[in-house]
Amino acid sequence: MKKPTLVDVGKESGVSAITVSRALRDPDRVSIALRERVFAAIEKLGYVPDAAAATLASNRSSVIAVLVPSFSNYVFSDVLAGASNVIEGTKYSVQIGNTGYSALTEEAMIPKFLTLKPAGIIIAGVDQTEKSRKMLAGADCPVVQIMDTSDDPIDVIVGFSNFLASAEAVAHMIEQGFRRIAFVGTRMDPRTQQRLAGYRSIMEAHGLFDEALLVTTPQKSSVEIGRHLLGSLLEKVPDCDGVFCNNDDVAVGVALECQRRNIRIPQDMGICGFNDLGTTSQMQPAITSVNTPRAEIGARAAQYILDRNTGLPQPENRNINLGFALKVRASTQRKT
Amino acid sequence: MKKPTLVDVGKESGVSAITVSRALRDPDRVSIALRERVFAAIEKLGYVPDAAAATLASNRSSVIAVLVPSFSNYVFSDVLAGASNVIEGTKYSVQIGNTGYSALTEEAMIPKFLTLKPAGIIIAGVDQTEKSRKMLAGADCPVVQIMDTSDDPIDVIVGFSNFLASAEAVAHMIEQGFRRIAFVGTRMDPRTQQRLAGYRSIMEAHGLFDEALLVTTPQKSSVEIGRHLLGSLLEKVPDCDGVFCNNDDVAVGVALECQRRNIRIPQDMGICGFNDLGTTSQMQPAITSVNTPRAEIGARAAQYILDRNTGLPQPENRNINLGFALKVRASTQRKT
DNA sequence: TTGACAGATGATTGCGCAATCATTTAGGTG
DNA sequence: CACCTAAATGATTGCGCAATCATCTGTCAA
C-alpha cells in the first residue's frame, strides 16, 4: 500500500530505477521501447515523483519563489496571475512570500527561500537592502526583479518606469491647461516615491511645483481614502484644479467626492489615476489612467525563469522594459 | 565555503548533529547550557535548515498548499492575504495552485501537492470530484475547504452560506418593495450557482420568479460587463426594477449605467452587490452589498492547519460558519 | 552502597532520488 | 573480422536530515 518509488516502477517495467528517472527527466536518452514500458508502469502504479528527494539529490528544486509586498494590493495579484498562467502546466510550482513592504522582512525571508534551491526568484522592486542584493546575486538561480527598471539589475528586471509614467501623465495634464495639480499618494512605497519624483520633476520644469500640493498618507489605497484626501486637499489648496493619484482606487474616490461636491470634471478638476484597473474607464466621465502591464510582467518574469532552466543564456539586455500606456480619457480632456 | 549542515554546527558547538536538530525542533529536550552553545554556533555559521532533507527524512514538510480557482479574482487575493498574515513569521510557507475554475484541473493538481507532504491543504469550495475528495480524505494532513458551508466536509470547512447570503439580500429587496428583481451573474462558478439558487428560492416563495429575469455570462466579472449586462437586461425586461449582482464589480457597472441612462437609484432601480469590496459603499448613492469575511476565512483556515500541526485535535464542529453581513445602503432603501 | 530510573545525549540508519562513473550493446570502419 | 565509437543502460554513492534505538549521567530510595 506504500507510495511507489522509482525502484518499484523499475521493477514493474523490468529496468533499473535510474532508467525510469531518465525516462522522466530526459526521455530522448532512453530508447522508445523502454520509454513506453516505463510510462505504462508509471501509469499503472500511479507513481508521482517525490519532490523533496529530487531536490536533495540534485540540489535544485522546481519551486519558483515570488516575493511581493502585499497580496491584498491587487497589482500584485495580477502579477501573480500572469506568472501563474505561464507556470501552471509545467513541472514548476509557485511559493509565495509577503514582505509587508519592509526591506528588512524581505532580507530575513531571502535565506529561507534560498534554501529551497529554487528554480528562480521573482522579487518586487529594486529597493532591496545591500545584504539582500548580495544574497540574491550569489543565488544559484535566475533572479527577476519586477515592477521597475534599472541599469544595474541583480540579474534581470522586468517592468516599466514609474518615474516616466507619472511624468508623462502630469505633462499631459499641464498640456491640457491644468496648473495647480496635486499629487495624492497612499502607502508611499518605493514605486509611489518614484511616481512622486516624476510628478515633481515635471511640475518643477514648468515652474508649477508647490509643496502644498502634495497630499500623502501611509495608509493603503482605497476609494474611501481617495474621498477623504480630496477633502484635505481642498481645505489646504482651494484653488487646486487637478489631481494626479498614485492609484486608481484613489482616483475613483476623488472623482466620487468631486461629484458629491458638484465639482465638475474636467472643467473644475482634472483627475488622473494609475494602473488602469478597470473601474476608471467606466466612470462618468471616464477617468484618465496609466495602464501598466502587470500580468505581462508576471508572465515575462516567469518565462525568463523557465527559459534559463532549460539552458538558455542570460540575454544581452537585462533590463526588460515593457512600458506603460497613458489612457487619456474625459477626466483630463479640456482641449479638443 | 559550503553551506553549513547540522554536522558542522555540531562540531562548532561540540555536540552531535542530532542534538543540534533537537535543539531546533524541541528545545526543551536539550539542556540550557547546550542549547545556548548550539544557538551561538548556528548564529556564527549562518546555518539554515535544509527543507528538502527534513521533508525527506520526516515525511512531513512545512508547506501549506492553497488551491484557488483564480488569482485575478480579488476575492481569493483577500483569502490569500488573510492566510499569509497568519503564516508569515512561522516556519510554514505557502505554495499556491491555480485550478482555473476546473474540477478536473484541480483533480490533476492534487497528487502533485500531496507529494509535497504538506502541513495542510486549503482548497476552495466543496465541488471537488469524487476522486479529488478521496485523495484529500486520504491525505495525511489537515484539509480545509473554504468559501462555503457543508454538513459533510472532507476534514473542516471554513466559510459562509452563499445560498443564505443571497436569499437574505433578495428578501431585503422584496421587503423594500422591489418586485421585478433580476439576477445578474458572471462566471457562474459553483458559488455563483448557489447565490442563484438562493435568489430563486426567495423569488419563488414570493411568486416573483421569472426566467426572463436571469442574466448570466461565463465571462469574468468587471465593471464593464456590469454595464453591458444592464443593457441586455433592460432590453429583455424593461419593467425590471431591481438587480441582484453576484459581484460588486458588476453592481458598480450596473449603477454607473443606470446613472448614464438617468435611471434613478433606488426609486426606479434597486441594486445589490456581493462581497462588499469597498467601492460599493463609496458610490453615490451607496450600494447595498453582502459583506463576506474573505480575509478571516483565509486566516481561520491557516490557523486551523497550524493548530493541528501542533497536536491539537480535530474540533467537534467541523463546519466553521463565519457568516456574512448584509450591508444595507441607499441603493435598496425605498422605505424609511 | 546498591539498584532503579529518568533525563540527556549519541550512533546508526534510511528517506527517494540524481550525479557520477562503469558497463553493455549496436553500428560502422578499414 | 578485429577494432573503435557512440548510444543505451546499470551500479554505486551521497545529498542533509529525523526516527529509532542505545548509551550515559546523575539522583534518589531502600
XYZ file of C-alpha atoms (C1' of nucleotides) in Angstrom:
732
model
C 0.000 0.000 0.000
C 3.029 2.275 0.150
C 3.649 5.019 -2.316
C 5.593 3.593 -5.272
C 9.146 4.770 -5.836
C 11.407 4.788 -8.838
C 12.593 1.335 -7.832
C 9.060 -0.013 -7.894
C 8.449 1.446 -11.317
C 11.744 -0.047 -12.453
C 10.760 -3.494 -11.253
C 7.349 -3.245 -12.851
C 8.830 -2.327 -16.212
C 11.922 -4.504 -15.940
C 14.502 -1.748 -15.949
C 16.666 -0.109 -13.365
C 15.457 2.802 -11.278
C 17.843 5.225 -12.883
C 16.429 4.481 -16.317
C 13.000 5.401 -15.046
C 14.420 8.617 -13.696
C 15.957 9.359 -17.069
C 12.803 8.497 -18.950
C 11.027 11.129 -16.927
C 13.592 13.881 -16.999
C 15.280 13.387 -20.346
C 13.217 10.986 -22.466
C 15.484 11.314 -25.507
C 18.220 9.447 -23.758
C 16.069 6.355 -23.351
C 15.075 4.101 -26.223
C 11.498 4.358 -27.363
C 10.662 0.794 -26.402
C 11.824 1.189 -22.826
C 10.320 4.602 -22.537
C 6.886 3.245 -23.349
C 7.188 0.395 -20.913
C 8.306 2.803 -18.255
C 5.443 5.203 -18.840
C 2.977 2.332 -18.791
C 4.338 1.209 -15.433
C 4.179 4.750 -14.072
C 0.571 4.967 -15.129
C -0.256 1.576 -13.708
C 1.334 2.194 -10.334
C 0.268 5.809 -10.106
C 3.828 6.852 -9.477
C 4.367 10.502 -8.567
C 7.924 11.788 -8.135
C 8.997 12.851 -4.678
C 9.985 16.470 -4.915
C 11.937 16.517 -1.663
C 14.122 13.598 -2.666
C 14.759 15.086 -6.084
C 15.692 18.408 -4.550
C 18.015 16.801 -2.056
C 19.775 14.701 -4.653
C 20.102 17.329 -7.356
C 20.445 20.429 -5.227
C 17.813 22.073 -7.379
C 14.058 22.303 -6.892
C 11.130 23.135 -9.139
C 9.907 25.890 -6.903
C 9.705 29.425 -8.193
C 9.730 31.879 -5.314
C 7.663 35.027 -5.645
C 8.252 37.771 -3.083
C 5.784 40.626 -3.137
C 4.999 43.375 -0.633
C 1.328 42.506 -0.267
C -1.331 40.149 -1.509
C -4.194 42.499 -0.833
C -2.705 45.011 -3.240
C -4.377 43.807 -6.392
C -1.499 44.993 -8.551
C 0.480 42.057 -7.252
C -2.475 39.725 -7.622
C -2.374 40.489 -11.313
C 1.368 39.877 -11.435
C 0.845 36.574 -9.690
C -1.943 35.656 -12.079
C 0.290 36.408 -15.055
C 3.126 34.342 -13.660
C 0.794 31.546 -12.699
C -0.600 31.302 -16.230
C 2.871 30.639 -17.545
C 3.841 28.243 -14.784
C 0.708 26.114 -14.451
C 1.044 23.049 -16.609
C 4.807 22.905 -16.247
C 6.651 20.964 -13.596
C 7.273 24.178 -11.707
C 5.266 25.465 -8.792
C 4.957 28.796 -7.061
C 5.823 29.512 -3.483
C 4.908 32.957 -2.261
C 6.249 35.304 0.329
C 4.748 38.502 1.670
C 7.353 41.074 2.622
C 4.822 43.543 4.006
C 6.549 46.491 2.296
C 9.551 46.012 4.575
C 13.057 45.628 3.176
C 14.170 44.075 6.450
C 11.422 41.494 6.445
C 12.423 40.778 2.897
C 16.047 40.385 3.911
C 15.059 37.913 6.580
C 12.944 35.915 4.154
C 15.546 35.539 1.445
C 17.748 32.938 3.174
C 14.723 30.761 3.811
C 13.725 30.894 0.191
C 17.276 30.268 -0.981
C 17.484 27.017 0.947
C 14.651 25.777 -1.213
C 17.192 25.837 -4.044
C 14.527 27.492 -6.138
C 14.411 27.311 -9.910
C 14.094 31.078 -9.828
C 13.137 34.067 -7.752
C 10.752 36.865 -8.642
C 11.005 39.846 -6.348
C 9.250 43.196 -6.413
C 11.202 46.360 -6.866
C 14.824 47.428 -6.756
C 14.997 48.636 -3.184
C 16.473 45.560 -1.608
C 18.988 46.060 1.177
C 22.646 45.677 0.293
C 22.680 42.344 2.094
C 19.616 41.155 0.215
C 21.206 42.102 -3.075
C 24.337 40.148 -2.238
C 22.396 37.068 -1.259
C 20.325 37.234 -4.417
C 23.344 37.866 -6.595
C 25.024 34.832 -5.092
C 21.961 32.659 -5.586
C 22.463 29.811 -7.958
C 19.304 30.598 -9.915
C 17.763 33.307 -12.070
C 16.513 36.327 -10.158
C 13.933 38.636 -11.683
C 13.169 41.988 -10.184
C 9.823 43.331 -11.316
C 7.672 46.477 -11.494
C 10.568 48.802 -12.191
C 13.503 49.437 -14.470
C 17.185 49.578 -13.660
C 20.537 49.874 -15.380
C 22.011 47.599 -12.783
C 19.638 44.724 -12.092
C 20.755 41.856 -9.905
C 20.149 39.532 -12.824
C 17.228 40.663 -14.961
C 14.494 43.197 -14.351
C 11.057 43.274 -15.987
C 8.894 46.321 -15.597
C 8.383 49.900 -16.555
C 9.488 53.294 -15.338
C 7.221 54.648 -12.642
C 9.051 57.949 -12.947
C 8.419 58.329 -16.662
C 4.864 57.077 -16.354
C 3.875 59.729 -13.875
C 5.923 62.352 -15.706
C 4.039 61.653 -18.915
C 0.699 61.754 -17.160
C 1.455 65.026 -15.420
C 2.857 66.564 -18.599
C -0.382 65.638 -20.305
C -2.399 67.353 -17.607
C -0.300 70.507 -17.877
C -0.682 70.453 -21.602
C -4.434 70.311 -21.116
C -4.296 73.514 -19.141
C -4.244 72.243 -15.557
C -1.911 74.234 -13.346
C -2.487 73.582 -9.656
C -2.123 69.831 -9.969
C -1.932 67.937 -6.705
C -0.176 64.654 -6.064
C -2.275 62.322 -3.955
C -0.265 59.399 -2.708
C -1.038 56.429 -0.483
C 1.256 53.879 1.103
C 4.333 55.736 -0.194
C 6.266 52.623 -1.102
C 9.331 52.980 -3.334
C 7.302 52.915 -6.531
C 4.952 55.587 -5.289
C 8.003 57.639 -4.356
C 9.213 57.349 -7.928
C 5.851 58.473 -9.211
C 6.136 61.427 -6.909
C 9.602 62.161 -8.256
C 8.275 62.051 -11.823
C 5.454 64.373 -10.877
C 7.809 66.729 -9.131
C 10.295 66.876 -11.951
C 7.660 67.882 -14.493
C 5.948 70.333 -12.186
C 9.270 71.991 -11.390
C 10.203 72.141 -15.048
C 7.051 74.179 -15.603
C 7.511 76.287 -12.511
C 4.357 74.814 -11.039
C 5.698 72.850 -8.109
C 4.320 73.698 -4.694
C 4.811 71.627 -1.562
C 1.252 72.412 -0.566
C 0.055 70.330 -3.498
C 1.416 67.119 -2.000
C -1.116 65.058 -0.108
C 0.126 61.748 1.156
C -0.741 59.092 3.698
C 0.934 55.894 4.795
C -2.420 54.126 4.652
C -3.202 51.683 1.886
C -5.141 52.998 -1.046
C -8.900 52.698 -1.273
C -11.825 54.536 -2.748
C -12.695 55.795 0.693
C -9.262 57.229 1.370
C -9.407 58.934 -2.023
C -12.539 60.741 -0.942
C -11.003 61.813 2.350
C -7.800 63.008 0.755
C -9.667 65.188 -1.715
C -11.319 66.831 1.273
C -7.997 67.544 2.980
C -6.561 68.774 -0.276
C -9.312 71.276 -0.958
C -9.098 72.634 2.548
C -5.408 73.283 2.112
C -5.420 74.304 -1.539
C -8.835 75.622 -2.571
C -7.568 76.667 -5.986
C -6.387 73.170 -6.858
C -7.558 72.290 -10.370
C -6.165 68.811 -10.917
C -5.224 65.625 -9.088
C -2.694 63.026 -10.066
C -3.321 59.895 -7.995
C -0.825 57.145 -7.385
C -3.576 54.584 -7.728
C -6.905 54.017 -9.426
C -8.842 53.400 -6.243
C -7.822 56.804 -5.012
C -8.735 58.375 -8.337
C -12.200 56.844 -8.212
C -12.627 58.145 -4.681
C -11.526 61.613 -5.739
C -13.963 61.556 -8.643
C -16.856 60.428 -6.481
C -16.127 63.130 -3.933
C -15.941 65.747 -6.687
C -19.356 64.638 -7.868
C -20.725 64.882 -4.367
C -19.383 68.414 -4.069
C -20.600 69.391 -7.515
C -17.094 69.974 -8.708
C -17.174 69.471 -12.483
C -14.744 67.019 -14.091
C -12.706 68.077 -16.013
C -13.807 71.727 -16.130
C -13.097 72.451 -12.467
C -10.902 69.467 -11.664
C -8.803 67.126 -13.745
C -8.242 63.603 -12.456
C -5.681 61.009 -13.421
C -5.283 57.554 -11.899
C -2.581 54.923 -12.047
C -2.650 51.238 -13.072
C -5.894 51.323 -15.053
C -7.540 48.585 -13.051
C -10.827 48.767 -14.925
C -13.217 50.959 -12.988
C -11.661 54.250 -14.076
C -12.508 53.647 -17.718
C -16.163 53.040 -16.811
C -16.720 56.053 -14.630
C -18.687 59.031 -15.902
C -16.821 60.913 -17.037
C -14.215 58.251 -17.792
C -11.035 58.748 -15.797
C -7.618 59.025 -17.386
C -5.146 56.468 -16.058
C -1.736 54.986 -16.708
C -2.160 51.441 -17.912
C 0.561 49.198 -16.540
C 1.359 45.718 -17.885
C 1.026 43.887 -14.593
C 0.043 40.452 -15.836
C 2.582 40.608 -18.626
C 5.307 41.487 -16.154
C 4.465 38.375 -14.165
C 4.316 36.276 -17.299
C 7.617 37.539 -18.702
C 9.365 37.106 -15.383
C 8.142 33.526 -15.131
C 9.012 32.808 -18.744
C 12.535 34.061 -18.219
C 12.981 31.691 -15.311
C 11.609 28.782 -17.317
C 13.926 29.637 -20.210
C 17.012 29.864 -18.048
C 16.168 26.499 -16.562
C 16.112 24.926 -19.996
C 19.610 26.192 -20.571
C 19.016 29.429 -22.422
C 21.695 32.002 -21.615
C 21.218 35.355 -19.936
C 20.081 37.840 -22.596
C 22.322 40.747 -23.515
C 19.598 43.171 -22.445
C 18.889 42.515 -18.801
C 16.543 45.478 -18.466
C 13.256 44.396 -19.992
C 11.124 47.489 -20.154
C 7.537 46.680 -21.031
C 6.488 50.302 -20.894
C 3.140 51.750 -19.951
C 0.291 53.437 -21.793
C -1.295 56.676 -20.749
C -5.005 56.219 -21.360
C -6.301 59.696 -21.929
C -9.994 59.916 -21.078
C -12.563 62.584 -20.415
C -11.409 63.405 -16.909
C -8.374 65.278 -18.187
C -9.523 66.491 -21.581
C -10.235 70.190 -21.612
C -8.892 70.892 -25.082
C -10.214 69.323 -28.232
C 32.678 27.904 1.646
C 29.938 25.309 1.567
C 26.624 25.747 3.248
C 26.911 24.503 6.843
C 24.943 21.428 7.876
C 23.799 20.091 11.182
C 27.095 18.251 11.453
C 29.065 21.461 11.070
C 27.007 23.159 13.726
C 27.514 20.161 15.951
C 31.288 20.299 15.543
C 31.336 24.016 16.167
C 29.414 23.647 19.397
C 30.967 20.367 20.463
C 27.834 18.247 20.318
C 26.439 15.691 17.939
C 24.354 16.628 14.927
C 21.223 15.112 16.331
C 21.418 17.297 19.409
C 21.501 20.333 17.184
C 18.467 19.032 15.382
C 16.703 18.573 18.683
C 17.701 21.988 19.941
C 15.986 23.459 16.922
C 12.841 21.387 16.863
C 12.256 20.618 20.517
C 14.456 22.855 22.662
C 13.022 21.575 25.936
C 14.671 18.267 25.410
C 18.143 19.794 25.396
C 19.807 21.243 28.468
C 20.014 25.005 28.643
C 23.796 25.084 28.506
C 23.997 23.039 25.329
C 21.097 24.857 23.778
C 22.866 28.161 24.128
C 26.088 26.844 22.669
C 24.180 25.350 19.781
C 22.307 28.558 19.032
C 25.544 30.515 19.192
C 27.111 28.162 16.666
C 24.071 28.401 14.405
C 24.323 32.151 14.509
C 28.054 32.118 13.907
C 27.937 29.759 10.950
C 24.745 31.192 9.491
C 23.192 27.766 9.456
C 19.828 27.477 7.712
C 17.990 24.139 7.784
C 17.561 22.300 4.525
C 13.856 21.904 3.948
C 14.194 19.147 1.376
C 16.309 16.969 3.612
C 13.970 17.488 6.539
C 10.971 16.609 4.410
C 12.635 13.509 3.072
C 13.678 12.290 6.476
C 10.497 13.071 8.350
C 7.951 12.580 5.586
C 6.411 15.903 6.516
C 7.048 19.365 5.091
C 6.302 22.888 6.240
C 4.443 23.770 3.089
C 0.808 24.780 3.226
C -0.844 24.259 -0.133
C -3.510 26.716 -1.216
C -5.633 25.799 -4.226
C -7.865 28.537 -5.594
C -9.717 28.925 -8.889
C -8.054 32.189 -9.868
C -5.576 34.755 -8.672
C -7.080 37.600 -10.643
C -10.346 37.187 -8.766
C -9.626 39.519 -5.908
C -11.842 37.545 -3.561
C -9.133 34.923 -3.443
C -6.412 37.536 -3.151
C -8.037 38.571 0.085
C -8.232 34.972 1.265
C -4.565 34.541 0.468
C -3.710 37.743 2.277
C -5.587 36.562 5.344
C -3.849 33.207 5.325
C -0.497 34.783 4.682
C -0.842 37.069 7.689
C -1.213 34.056 9.930
C 1.532 32.049 8.284
C 4.260 34.663 7.829
C 6.582 34.557 10.785
C 6.060 30.866 11.398
C 8.178 28.113 9.922
C 5.449 27.405 7.400
C 5.330 28.659 3.844
C 2.623 28.895 1.221
C 2.627 27.148 -2.102
C -0.183 28.128 -4.427
C -2.070 26.406 -7.194
C -4.481 27.874 -9.693
C -7.225 25.459 -10.707
C -8.744 27.792 -13.281
C -12.284 27.015 -12.118
C -11.903 23.448 -13.380
C -12.569 20.480 -11.133
C -10.521 18.291 -13.460
C -7.520 20.581 -13.386
C -7.897 20.543 -9.647
C -8.009 16.754 -9.599
C -4.810 16.625 -11.612
C -3.065 19.055 -9.289
C -3.885 17.306 -6.047
C -1.434 14.396 -6.383
C 1.387 16.811 -7.087
C 0.603 18.792 -3.992
C 0.197 15.679 -1.900
C 3.726 14.521 -2.703
C 4.955 17.651 -1.027
C 3.730 16.037 2.186
C 2.177 19.378 3.023
C 1.467 20.516 6.545
C -2.026 21.298 5.320
C -4.192 21.988 2.320
C -6.591 24.868 1.784
C -8.926 24.374 -1.132
C -11.773 26.494 -2.435
C -15.294 25.175 -2.462
C -16.992 21.845 -2.000
C -17.331 20.837 -5.628
C -14.333 18.569 -5.835
C -14.635 15.454 -7.979
C -15.209 12.184 -6.182
C -11.621 11.224 -6.897
C -10.332 14.514 -5.549
C -12.337 14.050 -2.379
C -10.888 10.594 -1.867
C -7.351 11.774 -2.362
C -7.843 14.647 0.040
C -9.581 12.481 2.602
C -6.648 10.067 2.467
C -4.100 12.834 2.803
C -2.043 12.649 5.951
C -2.636 16.307 6.780
C -5.422 18.732 7.647
C -7.588 19.770 4.728
C -9.632 22.951 4.866
C -12.320 23.668 2.333
C -13.201 27.345 2.210
C -15.784 29.837 0.967
C -18.744 27.604 1.636
C -20.500 25.554 4.278
C -21.178 21.844 4.354
C -22.547 19.180 6.666
C -20.037 16.756 5.267
C -16.676 18.440 4.886
C -13.642 16.378 3.931
C -11.999 17.490 7.161
C -13.008 21.015 8.109
C -14.735 23.764 6.172
C -14.495 27.497 6.849
C -16.850 29.867 5.108
C -20.386 31.063 4.847
C -23.546 30.114 3.020
C -23.749 31.679 -0.408
C -27.313 30.464 -0.611
C -28.423 32.169 2.581
C -26.456 35.298 1.798
C -28.186 35.876 -1.490
C -31.523 34.800 -0.040
C -31.232 37.403 2.691
C -30.241 40.096 0.229
C -33.096 39.311 -2.124
C -35.580 39.081 0.729
C -34.458 42.524 1.802
C -35.047 43.904 -1.681
C -38.509 42.387 -1.810
C -39.281 43.798 1.593
C -38.252 47.194 0.265
C -40.866 46.936 -2.447
C -38.832 45.708 -5.386
C -40.672 43.108 -7.445
C -39.059 42.535 -10.812
C -35.627 41.790 -9.383
C -33.096 40.442 -11.855
C -30.177 38.149 -11.100
C -27.057 39.253 -12.913
C -24.370 36.604 -12.771
C -20.872 36.313 -14.190
C -18.523 33.331 -14.378
C -21.207 31.048 -12.962
C -18.863 29.052 -10.788
C -20.351 26.827 -8.070
C -20.638 29.642 -5.561
C -22.404 31.870 -8.034
C -24.767 28.983 -8.755
C -25.578 28.802 -5.079
C -26.270 32.503 -4.987
C -28.591 31.980 -7.911
C -30.325 29.171 -6.021
C -30.792 31.422 -3.005
C -32.209 34.158 -5.209
C -34.502 31.727 -6.926
C -35.818 30.192 -3.746
C -36.844 33.545 -2.298
C -38.265 34.838 -5.544
C -40.331 31.701 -5.963
C -41.529 31.865 -2.376
C -42.965 35.272 -3.196
C -44.329 34.219 -6.550
C -41.953 36.624 -8.261
C -39.637 34.261 -10.087
C -39.359 34.705 -13.841
C -36.742 33.060 -16.056
C -36.523 36.271 -18.051
C -35.007 37.957 -15.025
C -31.879 35.810 -15.186
C -28.960 37.418 -16.970
C -25.753 35.435 -16.927
C -22.451 35.210 -18.745
C -19.487 32.880 -18.458
C -17.164 35.883 -18.624
C -15.360 37.072 -15.539
C -16.901 39.924 -13.660
C -15.920 43.522 -14.268
C -17.447 46.960 -14.094
C -17.632 46.986 -17.857
C -19.526 43.711 -18.071
C -21.923 45.029 -15.441
C -22.777 47.956 -17.691
C -23.297 45.698 -20.687
C -25.452 43.275 -18.774
C -27.753 46.009 -17.540
C -28.251 46.969 -21.170
C -29.195 43.432 -22.166
C -31.431 43.133 -19.160
C -33.433 46.283 -19.864
C -33.924 45.267 -23.459
C -35.375 41.953 -22.374
C -37.216 43.123 -19.272
C -37.992 46.829 -19.489
C -40.076 46.736 -16.326
C -37.213 45.396 -14.234
C -36.970 47.379 -11.005
C -34.081 45.765 -9.172
C -30.818 43.934 -9.759
C -29.081 41.461 -7.517
C -25.497 41.069 -8.715
C -23.230 38.148 -7.914
C -20.341 40.537 -7.542
C -19.532 44.099 -6.582
C -17.790 44.977 -9.838
C -20.943 44.099 -11.678
C -23.039 46.108 -9.250
C -20.860 49.169 -9.745
C -21.177 48.744 -13.519
C -24.928 48.442 -13.234
C -25.070 51.570 -11.089
C -22.909 53.580 -13.469
C -25.020 52.511 -16.415
C -28.188 53.459 -14.563
C -26.735 56.891 -13.949
C -25.869 57.258 -17.601
C -29.419 56.349 -18.561
C -30.907 58.597 -15.920
C -32.465 55.682 -14.146
C -32.841 56.751 -10.540
C -31.412 54.590 -7.776
C -33.283 53.325 -5.810
C -36.527 54.880 -6.983
C -36.502 53.271 -10.433
C -33.938 50.572 -9.787
C -32.623 48.853 -6.706
C -29.076 47.480 -6.781
C -27.351 44.986 -4.545
C -23.798 43.741 -4.911
C -21.873 40.864 -3.364
C -18.616 40.727 -1.385
C -18.503 44.381 -0.353
C -15.096 45.031 -1.834
C -15.052 48.697 -0.908
C -16.176 50.708 -3.890
C -19.877 49.975 -3.450
C -20.005 51.727 -0.097
C -18.481 54.858 -1.629
C -20.727 55.170 -4.651
C -23.456 57.771 -4.762
C -25.887 56.556 -3.804
C -24.059 53.963 -1.743
C -24.712 50.451 -2.977
C -26.027 47.683 -0.771
C -23.786 44.637 -0.714
C -23.204 41.391 1.129
C -20.037 41.669 3.149
C -18.121 38.395 3.152
C -15.317 37.556 5.600
C -12.716 36.705 2.979
C -9.554 37.547 4.871
C -10.881 35.949 8.029
C -11.678 32.774 6.135
C -8.082 32.606 4.969
C -6.799 33.358 8.434
C -9.001 30.787 10.165
C -8.144 28.132 7.637
C -4.441 28.766 8.131
C -4.791 28.859 11.887
C -6.571 25.524 11.906
C -3.704 23.972 9.979
C -1.148 25.470 12.338
C -3.107 24.203 15.340
C -3.414 20.685 14.009
C 0.305 20.632 13.383
C 0.988 21.459 16.996
C -1.050 18.467 18.017
C -4.458 19.960 18.678
C -7.247 17.533 17.825
C -9.937 17.936 15.211
C -12.701 20.097 16.693
C -16.154 18.621 17.237
C -17.639 21.229 14.914
C -16.040 20.778 11.543
C -18.304 23.273 9.831
C -16.961 26.695 10.775
C -19.529 29.167 9.521
C -18.238 32.721 9.721
C -21.420 34.154 8.304
C -21.904 37.258 6.233
C -23.354 40.693 6.779
C -25.870 42.334 4.507
C -24.828 45.965 4.329
C -28.000 47.816 3.567
C -27.276 51.109 1.846
C -29.135 53.722 -0.125
C -29.303 51.726 -3.350
C -32.008 49.450 -1.978
C -33.711 51.673 0.575
C -37.097 52.817 -0.600
C -38.833 52.613 2.724
C -37.831 54.579 5.780
C 26.035 1.076 48.983
C 23.278 -0.618 45.523
C 19.895 -0.572 42.210
C 16.286 1.608 39.701
C 15.000 5.216 36.956
C 14.540 9.392 34.337
C 16.658 12.754 31.760
C 20.189 13.963 28.494
C 22.929 12.811 24.639
C 24.862 9.973 20.899
C 25.260 6.326 16.936
C 23.140 4.285 13.186
C 20.138 4.020 9.549
C 17.277 5.101 5.657
C 14.117 8.545 3.294
C 13.914 8.693 -2.679
C 16.313 10.478 -5.850
C 20.152 12.189 -9.316
C 25.218 12.561 -10.169
C 28.929 10.021 -11.387
C 31.177 6.526 -13.239
C 31.043 1.811 -15.193
C 29.331 -1.460 -18.349
C 26.907 -3.320 -22.241
C 25.233 -3.231 -26.915
C 24.796 -1.886 -31.662
C 26.679 0.023 -35.641
C 30.254 1.335 -38.556
C 35.189 1.296 -40.459
C 39.334 -0.321 -42.589
C 36.807 -9.831 -38.977
C 39.004 -7.171 -35.451
C 38.506 -2.750 -33.734
C 36.575 1.563 -32.489
C 32.858 4.685 -31.178
C 28.603 6.220 -29.525
C 24.337 5.195 -27.667
C 21.845 2.842 -24.083
C 21.573 1.102 -19.635
C 23.095 -0.106 -14.942
C 25.575 0.058 -10.132
C 27.064 2.825 -6.534
C 27.088 6.648 -3.750
C 25.708 10.549 -1.022
C 22.550 14.674 -0.550
C 21.000 16.517 4.938
C 18.114 15.360 7.988
C 14.955 12.850 11.627
C 13.413 8.281 13.547
C 14.846 4.785 16.229
C 17.319 2.682 19.428
C 21.341 2.676 22.501
C 24.157 4.709 25.986
C 25.496 7.643 29.565
C 24.912 10.527 33.711
C 23.144 11.782 37.930
C 19.520 11.354 41.552
C 17.033 9.114 44.917
C 15.135 5.458 47.878
C 15.792 1.371 50.383
